[in-house]
Coordinates of N, CA and C and ligand atoms in Angstrom, one line a residue:
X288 N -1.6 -25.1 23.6 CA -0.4 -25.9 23.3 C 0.6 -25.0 22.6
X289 N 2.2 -25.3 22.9 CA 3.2 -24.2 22.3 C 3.2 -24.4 20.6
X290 N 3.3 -23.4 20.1 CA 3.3 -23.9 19.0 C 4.8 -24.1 18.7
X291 N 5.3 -25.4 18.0 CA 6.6 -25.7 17.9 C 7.4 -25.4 16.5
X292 N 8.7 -24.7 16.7 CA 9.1 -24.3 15.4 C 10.0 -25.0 14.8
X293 N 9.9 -25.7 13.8 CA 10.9 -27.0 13.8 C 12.6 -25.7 12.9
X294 N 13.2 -26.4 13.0 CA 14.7 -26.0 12.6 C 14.1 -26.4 11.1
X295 N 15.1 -24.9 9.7 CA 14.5 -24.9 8.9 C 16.2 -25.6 8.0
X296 N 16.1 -26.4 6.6 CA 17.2 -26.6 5.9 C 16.8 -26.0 4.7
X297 N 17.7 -25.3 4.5 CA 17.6 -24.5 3.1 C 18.5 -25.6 1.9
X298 N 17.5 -25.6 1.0 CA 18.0 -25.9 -0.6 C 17.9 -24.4 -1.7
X299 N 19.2 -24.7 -1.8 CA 19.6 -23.3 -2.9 C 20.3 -23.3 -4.0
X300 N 20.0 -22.8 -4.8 CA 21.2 -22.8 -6.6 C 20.5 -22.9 -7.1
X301 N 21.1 -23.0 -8.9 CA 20.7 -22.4 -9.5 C 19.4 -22.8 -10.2
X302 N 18.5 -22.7 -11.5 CA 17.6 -23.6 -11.6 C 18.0 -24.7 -12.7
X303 N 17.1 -25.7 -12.3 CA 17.2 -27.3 -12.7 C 18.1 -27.8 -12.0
X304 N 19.2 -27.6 -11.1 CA 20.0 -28.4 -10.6 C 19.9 -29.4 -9.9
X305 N 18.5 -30.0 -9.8 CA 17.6 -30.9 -8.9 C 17.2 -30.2 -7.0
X306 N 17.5 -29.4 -6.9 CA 16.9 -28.8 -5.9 C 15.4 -29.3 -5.0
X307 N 14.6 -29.4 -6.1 CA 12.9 -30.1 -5.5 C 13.3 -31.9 -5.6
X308 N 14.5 -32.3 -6.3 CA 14.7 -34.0 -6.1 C 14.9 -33.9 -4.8
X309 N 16.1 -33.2 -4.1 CA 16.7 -33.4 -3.4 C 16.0 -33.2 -2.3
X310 N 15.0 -32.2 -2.5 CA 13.6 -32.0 -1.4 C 12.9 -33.0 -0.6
X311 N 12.5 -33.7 -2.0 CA 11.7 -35.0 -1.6 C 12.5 -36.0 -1.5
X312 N 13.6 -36.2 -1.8 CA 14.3 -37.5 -1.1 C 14.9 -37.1 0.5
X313 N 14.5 -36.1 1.0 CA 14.5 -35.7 2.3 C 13.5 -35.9 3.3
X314 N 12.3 -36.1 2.6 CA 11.1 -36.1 3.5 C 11.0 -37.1 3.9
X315 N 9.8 -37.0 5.7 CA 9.7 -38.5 6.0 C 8.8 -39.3 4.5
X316 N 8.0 -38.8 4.0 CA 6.9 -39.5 3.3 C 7.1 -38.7 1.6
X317 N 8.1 -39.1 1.2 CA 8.6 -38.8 -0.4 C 7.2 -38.7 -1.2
X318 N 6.1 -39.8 -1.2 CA 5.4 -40.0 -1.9 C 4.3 -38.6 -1.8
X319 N 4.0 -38.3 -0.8 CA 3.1 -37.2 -0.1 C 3.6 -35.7 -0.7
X320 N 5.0 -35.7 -1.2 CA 5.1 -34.7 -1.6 C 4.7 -34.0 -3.2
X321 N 4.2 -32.6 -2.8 CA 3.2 -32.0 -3.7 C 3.9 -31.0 -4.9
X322 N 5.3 -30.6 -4.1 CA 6.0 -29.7 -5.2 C 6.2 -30.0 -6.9
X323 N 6.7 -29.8 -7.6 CA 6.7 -30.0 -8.8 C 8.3 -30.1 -9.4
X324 N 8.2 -31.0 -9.9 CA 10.0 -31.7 -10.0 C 10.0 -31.6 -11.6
X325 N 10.8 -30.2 -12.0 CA 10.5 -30.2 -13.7 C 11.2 -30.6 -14.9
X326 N 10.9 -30.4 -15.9 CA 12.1 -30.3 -16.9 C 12.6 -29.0 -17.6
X327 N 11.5 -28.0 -17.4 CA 12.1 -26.6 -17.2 C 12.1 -26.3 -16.3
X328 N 13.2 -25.8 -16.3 CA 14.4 -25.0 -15.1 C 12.8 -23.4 -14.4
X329 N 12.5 -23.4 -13.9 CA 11.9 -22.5 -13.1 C 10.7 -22.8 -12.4
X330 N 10.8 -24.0 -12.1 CA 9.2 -25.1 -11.8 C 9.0 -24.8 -10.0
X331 N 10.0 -24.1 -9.7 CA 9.6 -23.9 -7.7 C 9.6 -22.1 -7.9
X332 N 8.4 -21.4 -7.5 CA 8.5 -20.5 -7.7 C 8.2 -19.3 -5.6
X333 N 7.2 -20.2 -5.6 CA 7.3 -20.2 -3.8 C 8.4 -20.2 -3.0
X334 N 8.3 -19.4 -2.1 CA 8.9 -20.0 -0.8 C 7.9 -20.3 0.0
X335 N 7.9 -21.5 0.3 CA 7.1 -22.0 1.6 C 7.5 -23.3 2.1
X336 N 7.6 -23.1 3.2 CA 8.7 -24.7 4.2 C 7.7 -25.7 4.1
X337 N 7.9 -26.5 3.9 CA 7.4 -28.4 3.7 C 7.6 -28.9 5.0
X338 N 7.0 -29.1 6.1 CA 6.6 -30.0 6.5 C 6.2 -31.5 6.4
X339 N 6.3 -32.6 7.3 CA 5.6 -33.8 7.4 C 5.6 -34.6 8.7
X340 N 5.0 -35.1 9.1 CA 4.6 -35.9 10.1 C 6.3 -36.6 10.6
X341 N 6.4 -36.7 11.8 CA 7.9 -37.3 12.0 C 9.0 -37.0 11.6
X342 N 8.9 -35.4 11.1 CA 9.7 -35.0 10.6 C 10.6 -34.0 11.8
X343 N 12.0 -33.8 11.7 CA 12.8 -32.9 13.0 C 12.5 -31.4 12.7
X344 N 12.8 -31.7 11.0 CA 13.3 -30.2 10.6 C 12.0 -30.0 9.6
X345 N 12.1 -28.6 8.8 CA 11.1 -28.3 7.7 C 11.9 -27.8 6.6
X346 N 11.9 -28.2 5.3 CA 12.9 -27.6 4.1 C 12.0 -26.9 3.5
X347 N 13.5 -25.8 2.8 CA 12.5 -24.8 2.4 C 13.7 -24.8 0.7
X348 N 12.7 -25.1 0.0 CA 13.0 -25.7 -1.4 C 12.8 -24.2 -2.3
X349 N 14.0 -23.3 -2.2 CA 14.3 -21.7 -2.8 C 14.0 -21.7 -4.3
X350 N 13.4 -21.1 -5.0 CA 13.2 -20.9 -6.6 C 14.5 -20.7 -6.8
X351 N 15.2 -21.5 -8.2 CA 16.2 -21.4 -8.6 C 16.8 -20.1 -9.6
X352 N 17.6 -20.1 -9.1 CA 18.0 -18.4 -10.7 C 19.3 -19.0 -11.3
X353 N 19.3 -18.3 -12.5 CA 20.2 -18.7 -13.6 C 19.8 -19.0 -14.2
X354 N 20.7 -19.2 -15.3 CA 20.7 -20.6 -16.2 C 19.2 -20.5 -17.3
X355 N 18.6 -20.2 -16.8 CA 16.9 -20.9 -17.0 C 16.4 -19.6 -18.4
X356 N 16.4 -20.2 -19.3 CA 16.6 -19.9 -20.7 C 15.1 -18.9 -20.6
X357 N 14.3 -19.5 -20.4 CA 13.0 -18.9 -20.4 C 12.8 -17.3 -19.8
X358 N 13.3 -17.7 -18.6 CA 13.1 -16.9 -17.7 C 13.5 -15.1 -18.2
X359 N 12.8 -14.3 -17.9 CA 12.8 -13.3 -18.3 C 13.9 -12.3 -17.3
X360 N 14.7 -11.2 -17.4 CA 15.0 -10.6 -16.7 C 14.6 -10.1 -15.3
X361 N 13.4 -9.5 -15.7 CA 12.9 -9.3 -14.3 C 12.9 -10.2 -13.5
X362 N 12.0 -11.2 -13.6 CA 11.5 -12.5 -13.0 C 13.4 -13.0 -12.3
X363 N 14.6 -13.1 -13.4 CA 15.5 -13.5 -12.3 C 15.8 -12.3 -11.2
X364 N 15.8 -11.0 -11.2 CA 15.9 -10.1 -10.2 C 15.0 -10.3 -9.4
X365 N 13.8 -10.2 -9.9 CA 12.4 -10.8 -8.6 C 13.1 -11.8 -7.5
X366 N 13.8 -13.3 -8.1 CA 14.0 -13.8 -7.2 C 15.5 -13.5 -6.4
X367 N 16.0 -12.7 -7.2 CA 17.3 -13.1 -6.5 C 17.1 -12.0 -5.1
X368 N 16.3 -10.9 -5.2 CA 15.5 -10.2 -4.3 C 14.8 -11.0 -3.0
X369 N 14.2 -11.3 -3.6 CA 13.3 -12.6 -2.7 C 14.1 -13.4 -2.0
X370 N 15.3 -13.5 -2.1 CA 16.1 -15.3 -1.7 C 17.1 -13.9 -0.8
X371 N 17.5 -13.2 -1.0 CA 18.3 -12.0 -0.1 C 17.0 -11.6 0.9
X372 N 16.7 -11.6 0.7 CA 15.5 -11.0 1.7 C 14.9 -12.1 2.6
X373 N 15.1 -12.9 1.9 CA 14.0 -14.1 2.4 C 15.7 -14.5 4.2
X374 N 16.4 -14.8 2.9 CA 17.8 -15.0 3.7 C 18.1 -14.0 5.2
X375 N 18.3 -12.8 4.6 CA 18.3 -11.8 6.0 C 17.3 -11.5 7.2
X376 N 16.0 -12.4 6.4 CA 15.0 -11.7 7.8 C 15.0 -13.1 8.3
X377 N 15.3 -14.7 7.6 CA 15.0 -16.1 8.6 C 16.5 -16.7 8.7
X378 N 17.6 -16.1 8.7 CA 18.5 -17.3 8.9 C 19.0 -17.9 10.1
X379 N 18.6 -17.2 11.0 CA 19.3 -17.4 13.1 C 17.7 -19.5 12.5
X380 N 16.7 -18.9 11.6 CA 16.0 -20.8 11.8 C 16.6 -22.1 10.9
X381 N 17.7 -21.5 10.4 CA 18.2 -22.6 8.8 C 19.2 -23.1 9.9
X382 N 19.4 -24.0 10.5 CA 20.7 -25.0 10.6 C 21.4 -26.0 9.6
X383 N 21.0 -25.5 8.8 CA 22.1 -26.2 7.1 C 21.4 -25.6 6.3
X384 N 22.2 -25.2 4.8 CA 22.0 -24.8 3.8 C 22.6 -26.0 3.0
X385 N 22.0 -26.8 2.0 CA 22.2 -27.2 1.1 C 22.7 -26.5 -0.6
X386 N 23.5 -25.8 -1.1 CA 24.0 -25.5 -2.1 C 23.6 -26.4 -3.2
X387 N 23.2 -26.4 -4.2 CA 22.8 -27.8 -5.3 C 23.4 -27.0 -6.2
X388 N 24.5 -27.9 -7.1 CA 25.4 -27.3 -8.0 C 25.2 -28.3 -9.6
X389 N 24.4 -28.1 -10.6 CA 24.8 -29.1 -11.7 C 26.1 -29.3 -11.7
X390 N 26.7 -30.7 -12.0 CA 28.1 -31.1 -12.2 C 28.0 -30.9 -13.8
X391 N 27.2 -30.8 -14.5 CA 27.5 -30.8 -16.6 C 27.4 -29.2 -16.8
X392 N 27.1 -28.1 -15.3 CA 27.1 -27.3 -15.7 C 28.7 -26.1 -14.7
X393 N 29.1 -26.7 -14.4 CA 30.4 -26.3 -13.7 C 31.5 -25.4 -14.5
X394 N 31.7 -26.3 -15.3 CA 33.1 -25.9 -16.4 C 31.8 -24.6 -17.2
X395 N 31.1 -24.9 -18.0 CA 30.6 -23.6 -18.0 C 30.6 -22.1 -17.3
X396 N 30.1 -22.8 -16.6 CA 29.8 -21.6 -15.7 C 31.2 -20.1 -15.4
X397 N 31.7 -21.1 -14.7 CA 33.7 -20.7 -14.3 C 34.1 -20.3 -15.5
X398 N 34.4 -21.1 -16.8 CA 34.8 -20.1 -18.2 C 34.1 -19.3 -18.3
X399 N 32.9 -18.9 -18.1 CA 32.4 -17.4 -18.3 C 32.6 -16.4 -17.5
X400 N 33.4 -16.7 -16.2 CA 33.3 -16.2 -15.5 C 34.6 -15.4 -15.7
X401 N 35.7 -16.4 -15.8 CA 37.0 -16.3 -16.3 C 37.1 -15.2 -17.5
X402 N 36.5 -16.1 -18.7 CA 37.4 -15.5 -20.0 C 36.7 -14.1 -20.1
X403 N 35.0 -13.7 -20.0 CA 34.8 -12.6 -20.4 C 34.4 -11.7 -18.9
X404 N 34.7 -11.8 -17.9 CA 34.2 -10.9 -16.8 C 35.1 -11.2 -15.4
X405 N 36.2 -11.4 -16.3 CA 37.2 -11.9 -14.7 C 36.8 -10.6 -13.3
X406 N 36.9 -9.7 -13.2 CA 36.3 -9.4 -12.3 C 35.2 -9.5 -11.3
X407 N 34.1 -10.0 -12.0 CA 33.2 -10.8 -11.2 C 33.4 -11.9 -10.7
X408 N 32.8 -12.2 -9.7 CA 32.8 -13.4 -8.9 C 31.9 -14.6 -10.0
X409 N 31.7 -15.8 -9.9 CA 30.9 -16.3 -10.5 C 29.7 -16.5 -9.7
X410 N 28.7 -17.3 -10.2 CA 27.1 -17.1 -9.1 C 27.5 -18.3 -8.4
X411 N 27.9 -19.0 -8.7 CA 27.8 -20.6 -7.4 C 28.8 -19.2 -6.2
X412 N 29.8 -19.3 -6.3 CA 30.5 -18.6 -5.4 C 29.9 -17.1 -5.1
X413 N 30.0 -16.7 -5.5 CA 28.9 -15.6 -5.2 C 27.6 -15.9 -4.1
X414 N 27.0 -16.9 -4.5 CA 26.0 -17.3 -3.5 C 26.1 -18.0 -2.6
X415 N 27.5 -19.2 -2.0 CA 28.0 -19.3 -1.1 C 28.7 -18.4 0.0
X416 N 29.0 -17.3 -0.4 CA 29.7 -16.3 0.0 C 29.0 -15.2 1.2
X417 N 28.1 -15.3 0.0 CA 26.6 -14.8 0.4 C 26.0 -15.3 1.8
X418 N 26.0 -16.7 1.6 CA 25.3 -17.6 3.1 C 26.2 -17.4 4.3
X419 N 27.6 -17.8 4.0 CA 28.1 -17.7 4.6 C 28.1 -16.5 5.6
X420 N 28.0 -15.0 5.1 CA 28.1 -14.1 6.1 C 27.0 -13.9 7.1
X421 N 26.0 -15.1 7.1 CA 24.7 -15.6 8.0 C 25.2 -16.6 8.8
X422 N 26.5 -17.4 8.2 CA 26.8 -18.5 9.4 C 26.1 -19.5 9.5
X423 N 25.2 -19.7 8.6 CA 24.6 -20.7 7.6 C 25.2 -21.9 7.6
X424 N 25.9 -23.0 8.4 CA 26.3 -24.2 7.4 C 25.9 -24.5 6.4
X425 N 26.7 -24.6 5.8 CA 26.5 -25.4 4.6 C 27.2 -27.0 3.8
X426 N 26.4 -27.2 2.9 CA 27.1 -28.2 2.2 C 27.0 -27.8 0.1
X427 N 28.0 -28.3 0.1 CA 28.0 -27.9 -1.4 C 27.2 -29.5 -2.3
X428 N 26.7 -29.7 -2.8 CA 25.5 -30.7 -3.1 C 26.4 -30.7 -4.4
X429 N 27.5 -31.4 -5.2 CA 27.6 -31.7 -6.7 C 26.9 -32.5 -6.8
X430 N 25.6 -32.4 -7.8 CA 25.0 -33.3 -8.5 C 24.6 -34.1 -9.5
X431 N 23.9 -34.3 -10.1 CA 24.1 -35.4 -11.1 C 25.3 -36.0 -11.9
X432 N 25.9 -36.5 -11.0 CA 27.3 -37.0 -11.1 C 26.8 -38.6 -12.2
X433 N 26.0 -38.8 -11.8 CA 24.9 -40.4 -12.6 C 25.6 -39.5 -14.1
X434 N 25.6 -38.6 -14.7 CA 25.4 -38.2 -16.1 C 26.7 -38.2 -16.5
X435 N 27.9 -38.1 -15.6 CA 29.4 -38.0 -16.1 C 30.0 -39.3 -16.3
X436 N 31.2 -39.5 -16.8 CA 31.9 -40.4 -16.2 C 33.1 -40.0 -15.6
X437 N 33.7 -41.5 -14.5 CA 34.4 -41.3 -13.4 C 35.3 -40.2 -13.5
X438 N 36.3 -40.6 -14.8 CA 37.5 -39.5 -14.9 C 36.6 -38.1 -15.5
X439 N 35.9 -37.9 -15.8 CA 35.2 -35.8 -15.7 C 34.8 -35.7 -14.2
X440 N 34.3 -36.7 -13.6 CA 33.7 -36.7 -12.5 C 35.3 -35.5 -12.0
X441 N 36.1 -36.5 -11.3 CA 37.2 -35.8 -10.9 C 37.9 -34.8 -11.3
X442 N 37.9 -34.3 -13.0 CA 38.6 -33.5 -13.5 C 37.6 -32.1 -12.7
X443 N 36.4 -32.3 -13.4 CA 35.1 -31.3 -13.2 C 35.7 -30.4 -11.7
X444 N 35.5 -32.1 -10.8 CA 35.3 -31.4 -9.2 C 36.9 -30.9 -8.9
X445 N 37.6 -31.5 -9.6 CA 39.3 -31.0 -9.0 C 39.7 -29.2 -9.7
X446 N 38.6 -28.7 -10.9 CA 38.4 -27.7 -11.0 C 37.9 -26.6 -10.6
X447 N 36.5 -27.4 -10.0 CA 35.6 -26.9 -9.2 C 36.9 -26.6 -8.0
X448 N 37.4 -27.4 -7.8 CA 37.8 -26.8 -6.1 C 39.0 -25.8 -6.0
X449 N 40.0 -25.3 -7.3 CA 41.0 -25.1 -7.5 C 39.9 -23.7 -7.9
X450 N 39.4 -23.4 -8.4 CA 39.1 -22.5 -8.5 C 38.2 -21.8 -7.2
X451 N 37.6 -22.6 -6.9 CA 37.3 -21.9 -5.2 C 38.2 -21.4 -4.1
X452 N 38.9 -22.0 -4.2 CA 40.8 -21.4 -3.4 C 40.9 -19.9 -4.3
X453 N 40.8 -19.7 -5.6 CA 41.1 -18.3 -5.7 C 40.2 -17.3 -5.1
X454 N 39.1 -18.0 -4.8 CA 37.7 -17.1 -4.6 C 37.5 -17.0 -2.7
X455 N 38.8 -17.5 -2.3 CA 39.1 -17.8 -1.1 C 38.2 -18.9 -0.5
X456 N 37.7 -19.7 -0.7 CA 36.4 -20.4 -0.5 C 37.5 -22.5 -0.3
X457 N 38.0 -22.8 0.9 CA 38.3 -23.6 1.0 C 37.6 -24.8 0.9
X458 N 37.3 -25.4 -0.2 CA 36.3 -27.1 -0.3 C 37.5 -28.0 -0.3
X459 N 36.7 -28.7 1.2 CA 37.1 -30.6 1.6 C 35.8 -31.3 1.0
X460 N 36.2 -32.5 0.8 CA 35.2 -33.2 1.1 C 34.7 -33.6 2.2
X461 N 33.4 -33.8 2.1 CA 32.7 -34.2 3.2 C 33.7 -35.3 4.1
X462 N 33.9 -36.1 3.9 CA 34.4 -37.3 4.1 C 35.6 -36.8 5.2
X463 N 36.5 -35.8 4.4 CA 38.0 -35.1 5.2 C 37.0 -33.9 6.4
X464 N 35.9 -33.6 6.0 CA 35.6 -32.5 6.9 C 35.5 -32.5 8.5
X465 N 35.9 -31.7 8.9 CA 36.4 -31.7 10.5 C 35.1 -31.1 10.9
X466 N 34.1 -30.0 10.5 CA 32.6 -30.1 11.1 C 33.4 -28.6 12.1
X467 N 34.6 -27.9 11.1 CA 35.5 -26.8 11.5 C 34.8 -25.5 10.3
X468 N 33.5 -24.7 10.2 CA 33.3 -23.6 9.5 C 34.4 -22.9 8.9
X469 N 35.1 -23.0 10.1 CA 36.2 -21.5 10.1 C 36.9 -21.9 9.1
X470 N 37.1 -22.9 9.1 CA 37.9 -23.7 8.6 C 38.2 -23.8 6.9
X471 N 37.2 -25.2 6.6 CA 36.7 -25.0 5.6 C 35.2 -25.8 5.0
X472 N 35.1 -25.9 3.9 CA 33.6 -25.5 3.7 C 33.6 -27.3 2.6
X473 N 32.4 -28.3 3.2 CA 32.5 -29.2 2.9 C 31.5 -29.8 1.3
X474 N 32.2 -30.0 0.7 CA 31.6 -30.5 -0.6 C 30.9 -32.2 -0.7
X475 N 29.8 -32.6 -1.3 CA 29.6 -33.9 -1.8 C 29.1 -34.2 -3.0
X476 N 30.0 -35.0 -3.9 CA 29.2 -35.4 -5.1 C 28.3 -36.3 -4.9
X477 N 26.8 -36.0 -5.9 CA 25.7 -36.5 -5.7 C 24.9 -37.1 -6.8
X478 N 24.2 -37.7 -6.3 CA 22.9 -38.1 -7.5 C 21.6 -38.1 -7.0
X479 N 20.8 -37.1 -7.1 CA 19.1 -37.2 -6.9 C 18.5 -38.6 -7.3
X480 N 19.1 -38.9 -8.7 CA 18.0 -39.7 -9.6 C 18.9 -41.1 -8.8
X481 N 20.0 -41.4 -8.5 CA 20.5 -42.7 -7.9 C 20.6 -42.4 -6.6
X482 N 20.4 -41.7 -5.9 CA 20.6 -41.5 -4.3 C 22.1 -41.8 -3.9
X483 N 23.3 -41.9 -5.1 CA 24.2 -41.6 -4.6 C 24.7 -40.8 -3.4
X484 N 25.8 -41.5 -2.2 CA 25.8 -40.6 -1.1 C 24.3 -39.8 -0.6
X485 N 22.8 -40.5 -0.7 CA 22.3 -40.1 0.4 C 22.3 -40.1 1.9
X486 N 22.5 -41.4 2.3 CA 23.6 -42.1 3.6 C 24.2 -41.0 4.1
X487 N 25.3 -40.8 3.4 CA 26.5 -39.5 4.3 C 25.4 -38.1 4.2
X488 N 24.8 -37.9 3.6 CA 24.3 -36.7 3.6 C 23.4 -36.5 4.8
X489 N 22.3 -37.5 4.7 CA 21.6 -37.8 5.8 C 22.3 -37.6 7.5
X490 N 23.6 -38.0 7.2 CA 24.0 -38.5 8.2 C 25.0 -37.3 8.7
X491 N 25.1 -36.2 8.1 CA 25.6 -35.0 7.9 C 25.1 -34.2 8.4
X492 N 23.9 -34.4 7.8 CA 22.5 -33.7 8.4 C 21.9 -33.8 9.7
X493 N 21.5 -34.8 10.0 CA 21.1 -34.9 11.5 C 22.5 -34.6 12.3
X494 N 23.9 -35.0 12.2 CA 25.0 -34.0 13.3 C 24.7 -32.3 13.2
X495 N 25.0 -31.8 11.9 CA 24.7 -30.7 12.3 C 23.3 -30.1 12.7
X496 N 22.3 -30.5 12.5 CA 20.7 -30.6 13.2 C 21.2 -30.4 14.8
X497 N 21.9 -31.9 15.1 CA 22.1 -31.6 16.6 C 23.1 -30.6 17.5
X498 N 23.7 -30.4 16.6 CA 24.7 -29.1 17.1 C 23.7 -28.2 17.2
X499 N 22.9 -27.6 16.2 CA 22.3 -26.6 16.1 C 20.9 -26.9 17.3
X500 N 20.2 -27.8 17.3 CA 19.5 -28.0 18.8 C 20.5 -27.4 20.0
X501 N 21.4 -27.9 19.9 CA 22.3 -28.1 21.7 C 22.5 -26.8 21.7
X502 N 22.6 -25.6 20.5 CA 23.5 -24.6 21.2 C 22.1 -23.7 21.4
X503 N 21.0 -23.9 20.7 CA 19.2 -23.1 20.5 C 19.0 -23.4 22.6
X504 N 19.2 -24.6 22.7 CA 18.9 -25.3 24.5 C 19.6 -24.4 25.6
X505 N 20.9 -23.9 25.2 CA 21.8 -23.4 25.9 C 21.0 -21.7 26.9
Ligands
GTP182 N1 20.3 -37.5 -14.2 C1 19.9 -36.8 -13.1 N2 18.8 -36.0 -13.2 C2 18.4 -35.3 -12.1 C3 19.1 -35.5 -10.9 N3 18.5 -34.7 -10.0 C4 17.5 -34.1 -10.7 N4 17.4 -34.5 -11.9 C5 16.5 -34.0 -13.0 O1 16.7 -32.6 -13.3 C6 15.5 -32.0 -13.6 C7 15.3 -30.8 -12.6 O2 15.1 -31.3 -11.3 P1 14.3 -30.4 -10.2 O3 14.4 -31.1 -8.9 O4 13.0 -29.9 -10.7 O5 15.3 -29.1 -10.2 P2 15.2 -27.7 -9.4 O6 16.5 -27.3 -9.0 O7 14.2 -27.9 -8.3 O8 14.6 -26.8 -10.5 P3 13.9 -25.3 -10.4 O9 12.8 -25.5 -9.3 O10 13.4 -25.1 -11.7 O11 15.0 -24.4 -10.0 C8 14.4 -33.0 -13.4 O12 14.1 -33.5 -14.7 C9 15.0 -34.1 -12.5 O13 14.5 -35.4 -12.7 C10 20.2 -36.3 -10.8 O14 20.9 -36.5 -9.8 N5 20.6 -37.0 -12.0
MG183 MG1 12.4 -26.8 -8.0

């Protein structure tokens, strides 16, 4: 029998950003899943693709870097090595990359990026940047939106996006997205813990799934 290689979706960013929620709110059988969903930030340390019965695709739920207080220097080089590597030798199998971005950690992030190291890129964009030159779809995942209210919600993401125009990095929302790469690069705010915009995501997902079948067929 052939052995069949299912199309892989990558979950990526930084740690705690819900990355392993968003894993298992993907699978056919949520309950079945074995990964570990933490409260410290460095709880996915593997790479290995998840599988399930009835499933199209297989996710591959990336150890997160950043942020993660504990985490020792090396250990974040270890992975950020690992996730570059892992990235260059499998991406012709990823037909979507998921980006997972904390929304309470945004404005952070960008002021540091800003006030003491304006020459650097920051890591969210830095690591979109990164996929991109694999041709990776992607989606940018803002998450735990459940924790803001409405007006930061907007301020947060209308910053988030104003500052990705400097970084050349054009974000629509999903919703405005033409499903145009070249173009620009589609954002959704989210919630793991409410399944906010699962629906469109889902639904996101299997179009580009099938694009990426029809052109594999060709
Ligand atoms: N309020 C809220 N909490 C969330 C949401 N998504 C995830 N969390 C919580 O955030 C914490 C981290 O979630 P994980 O899914 O383990 O995050 P991760 O990105 O896989 O973390 P690492 O594997 O350590 O990189 C857990 O306590 C989750 O319950 C969300 O949308 N809203
Ligand atoms: Mg995880």
């Amino acid at each position: 029998m052939a052995h069949v290689l299912h199309p892989r979706l990558l979950i990526i960013g930084n740690a705690n950003t819900g990355k392993s929620t968003i894993t298992k709110l993907l699978l056919s059988n949520p309950s079945g899943y074995k990964g570990k969903i933490g409260k410290t930030p460095g709880s996915t340390l593997l790479i290995k693709p998840i599988h399930q019965e009835d499933m199209q695709y297989e996710i591959v739920d990336l150890p997160g870097f950043g942020f993660a207080k504990k985490s020792s220097h090396r250990r974040e080089e270890h992975i950020k090595k690992q996730t570059i590597s892992h990235i260059e030798k499998h991406h012709r199998r990823y037909f979507l990359g998921l980006v997972v971005i904390n929304i309470l950690r945004i404005e952070d992030e960008l002021e540091k990026y800003f006030y003491k190291k304006k020459q650097t890129i920051p890591l969210s964009f830095e690591l979109i940047t990164f996929l991109l030159e694999f041709a990776i779809p992607l989606i940018i995942l803002i998450n735990k939106v459940d924790k803001v209210s409405v007006f930061d919600k907007r301020r947060i993401i209308t910053y988030f996006v104003n500052t990705a125009r400097q970084y050349g990095l054009n974000l629509v929302h999903l919703d405005d997205f033409g499903y145009d790469y070249a173009q620009a690069l589609p954002y959704l705010e989210f919630s793991a813990l409410k399944k906010t915009n699962l629906g469109d995501l889902k639904q996101a997902l299997y179009y580009v799934l099938r694009n990426y079948q029809e052109a594999q067929d060709k």
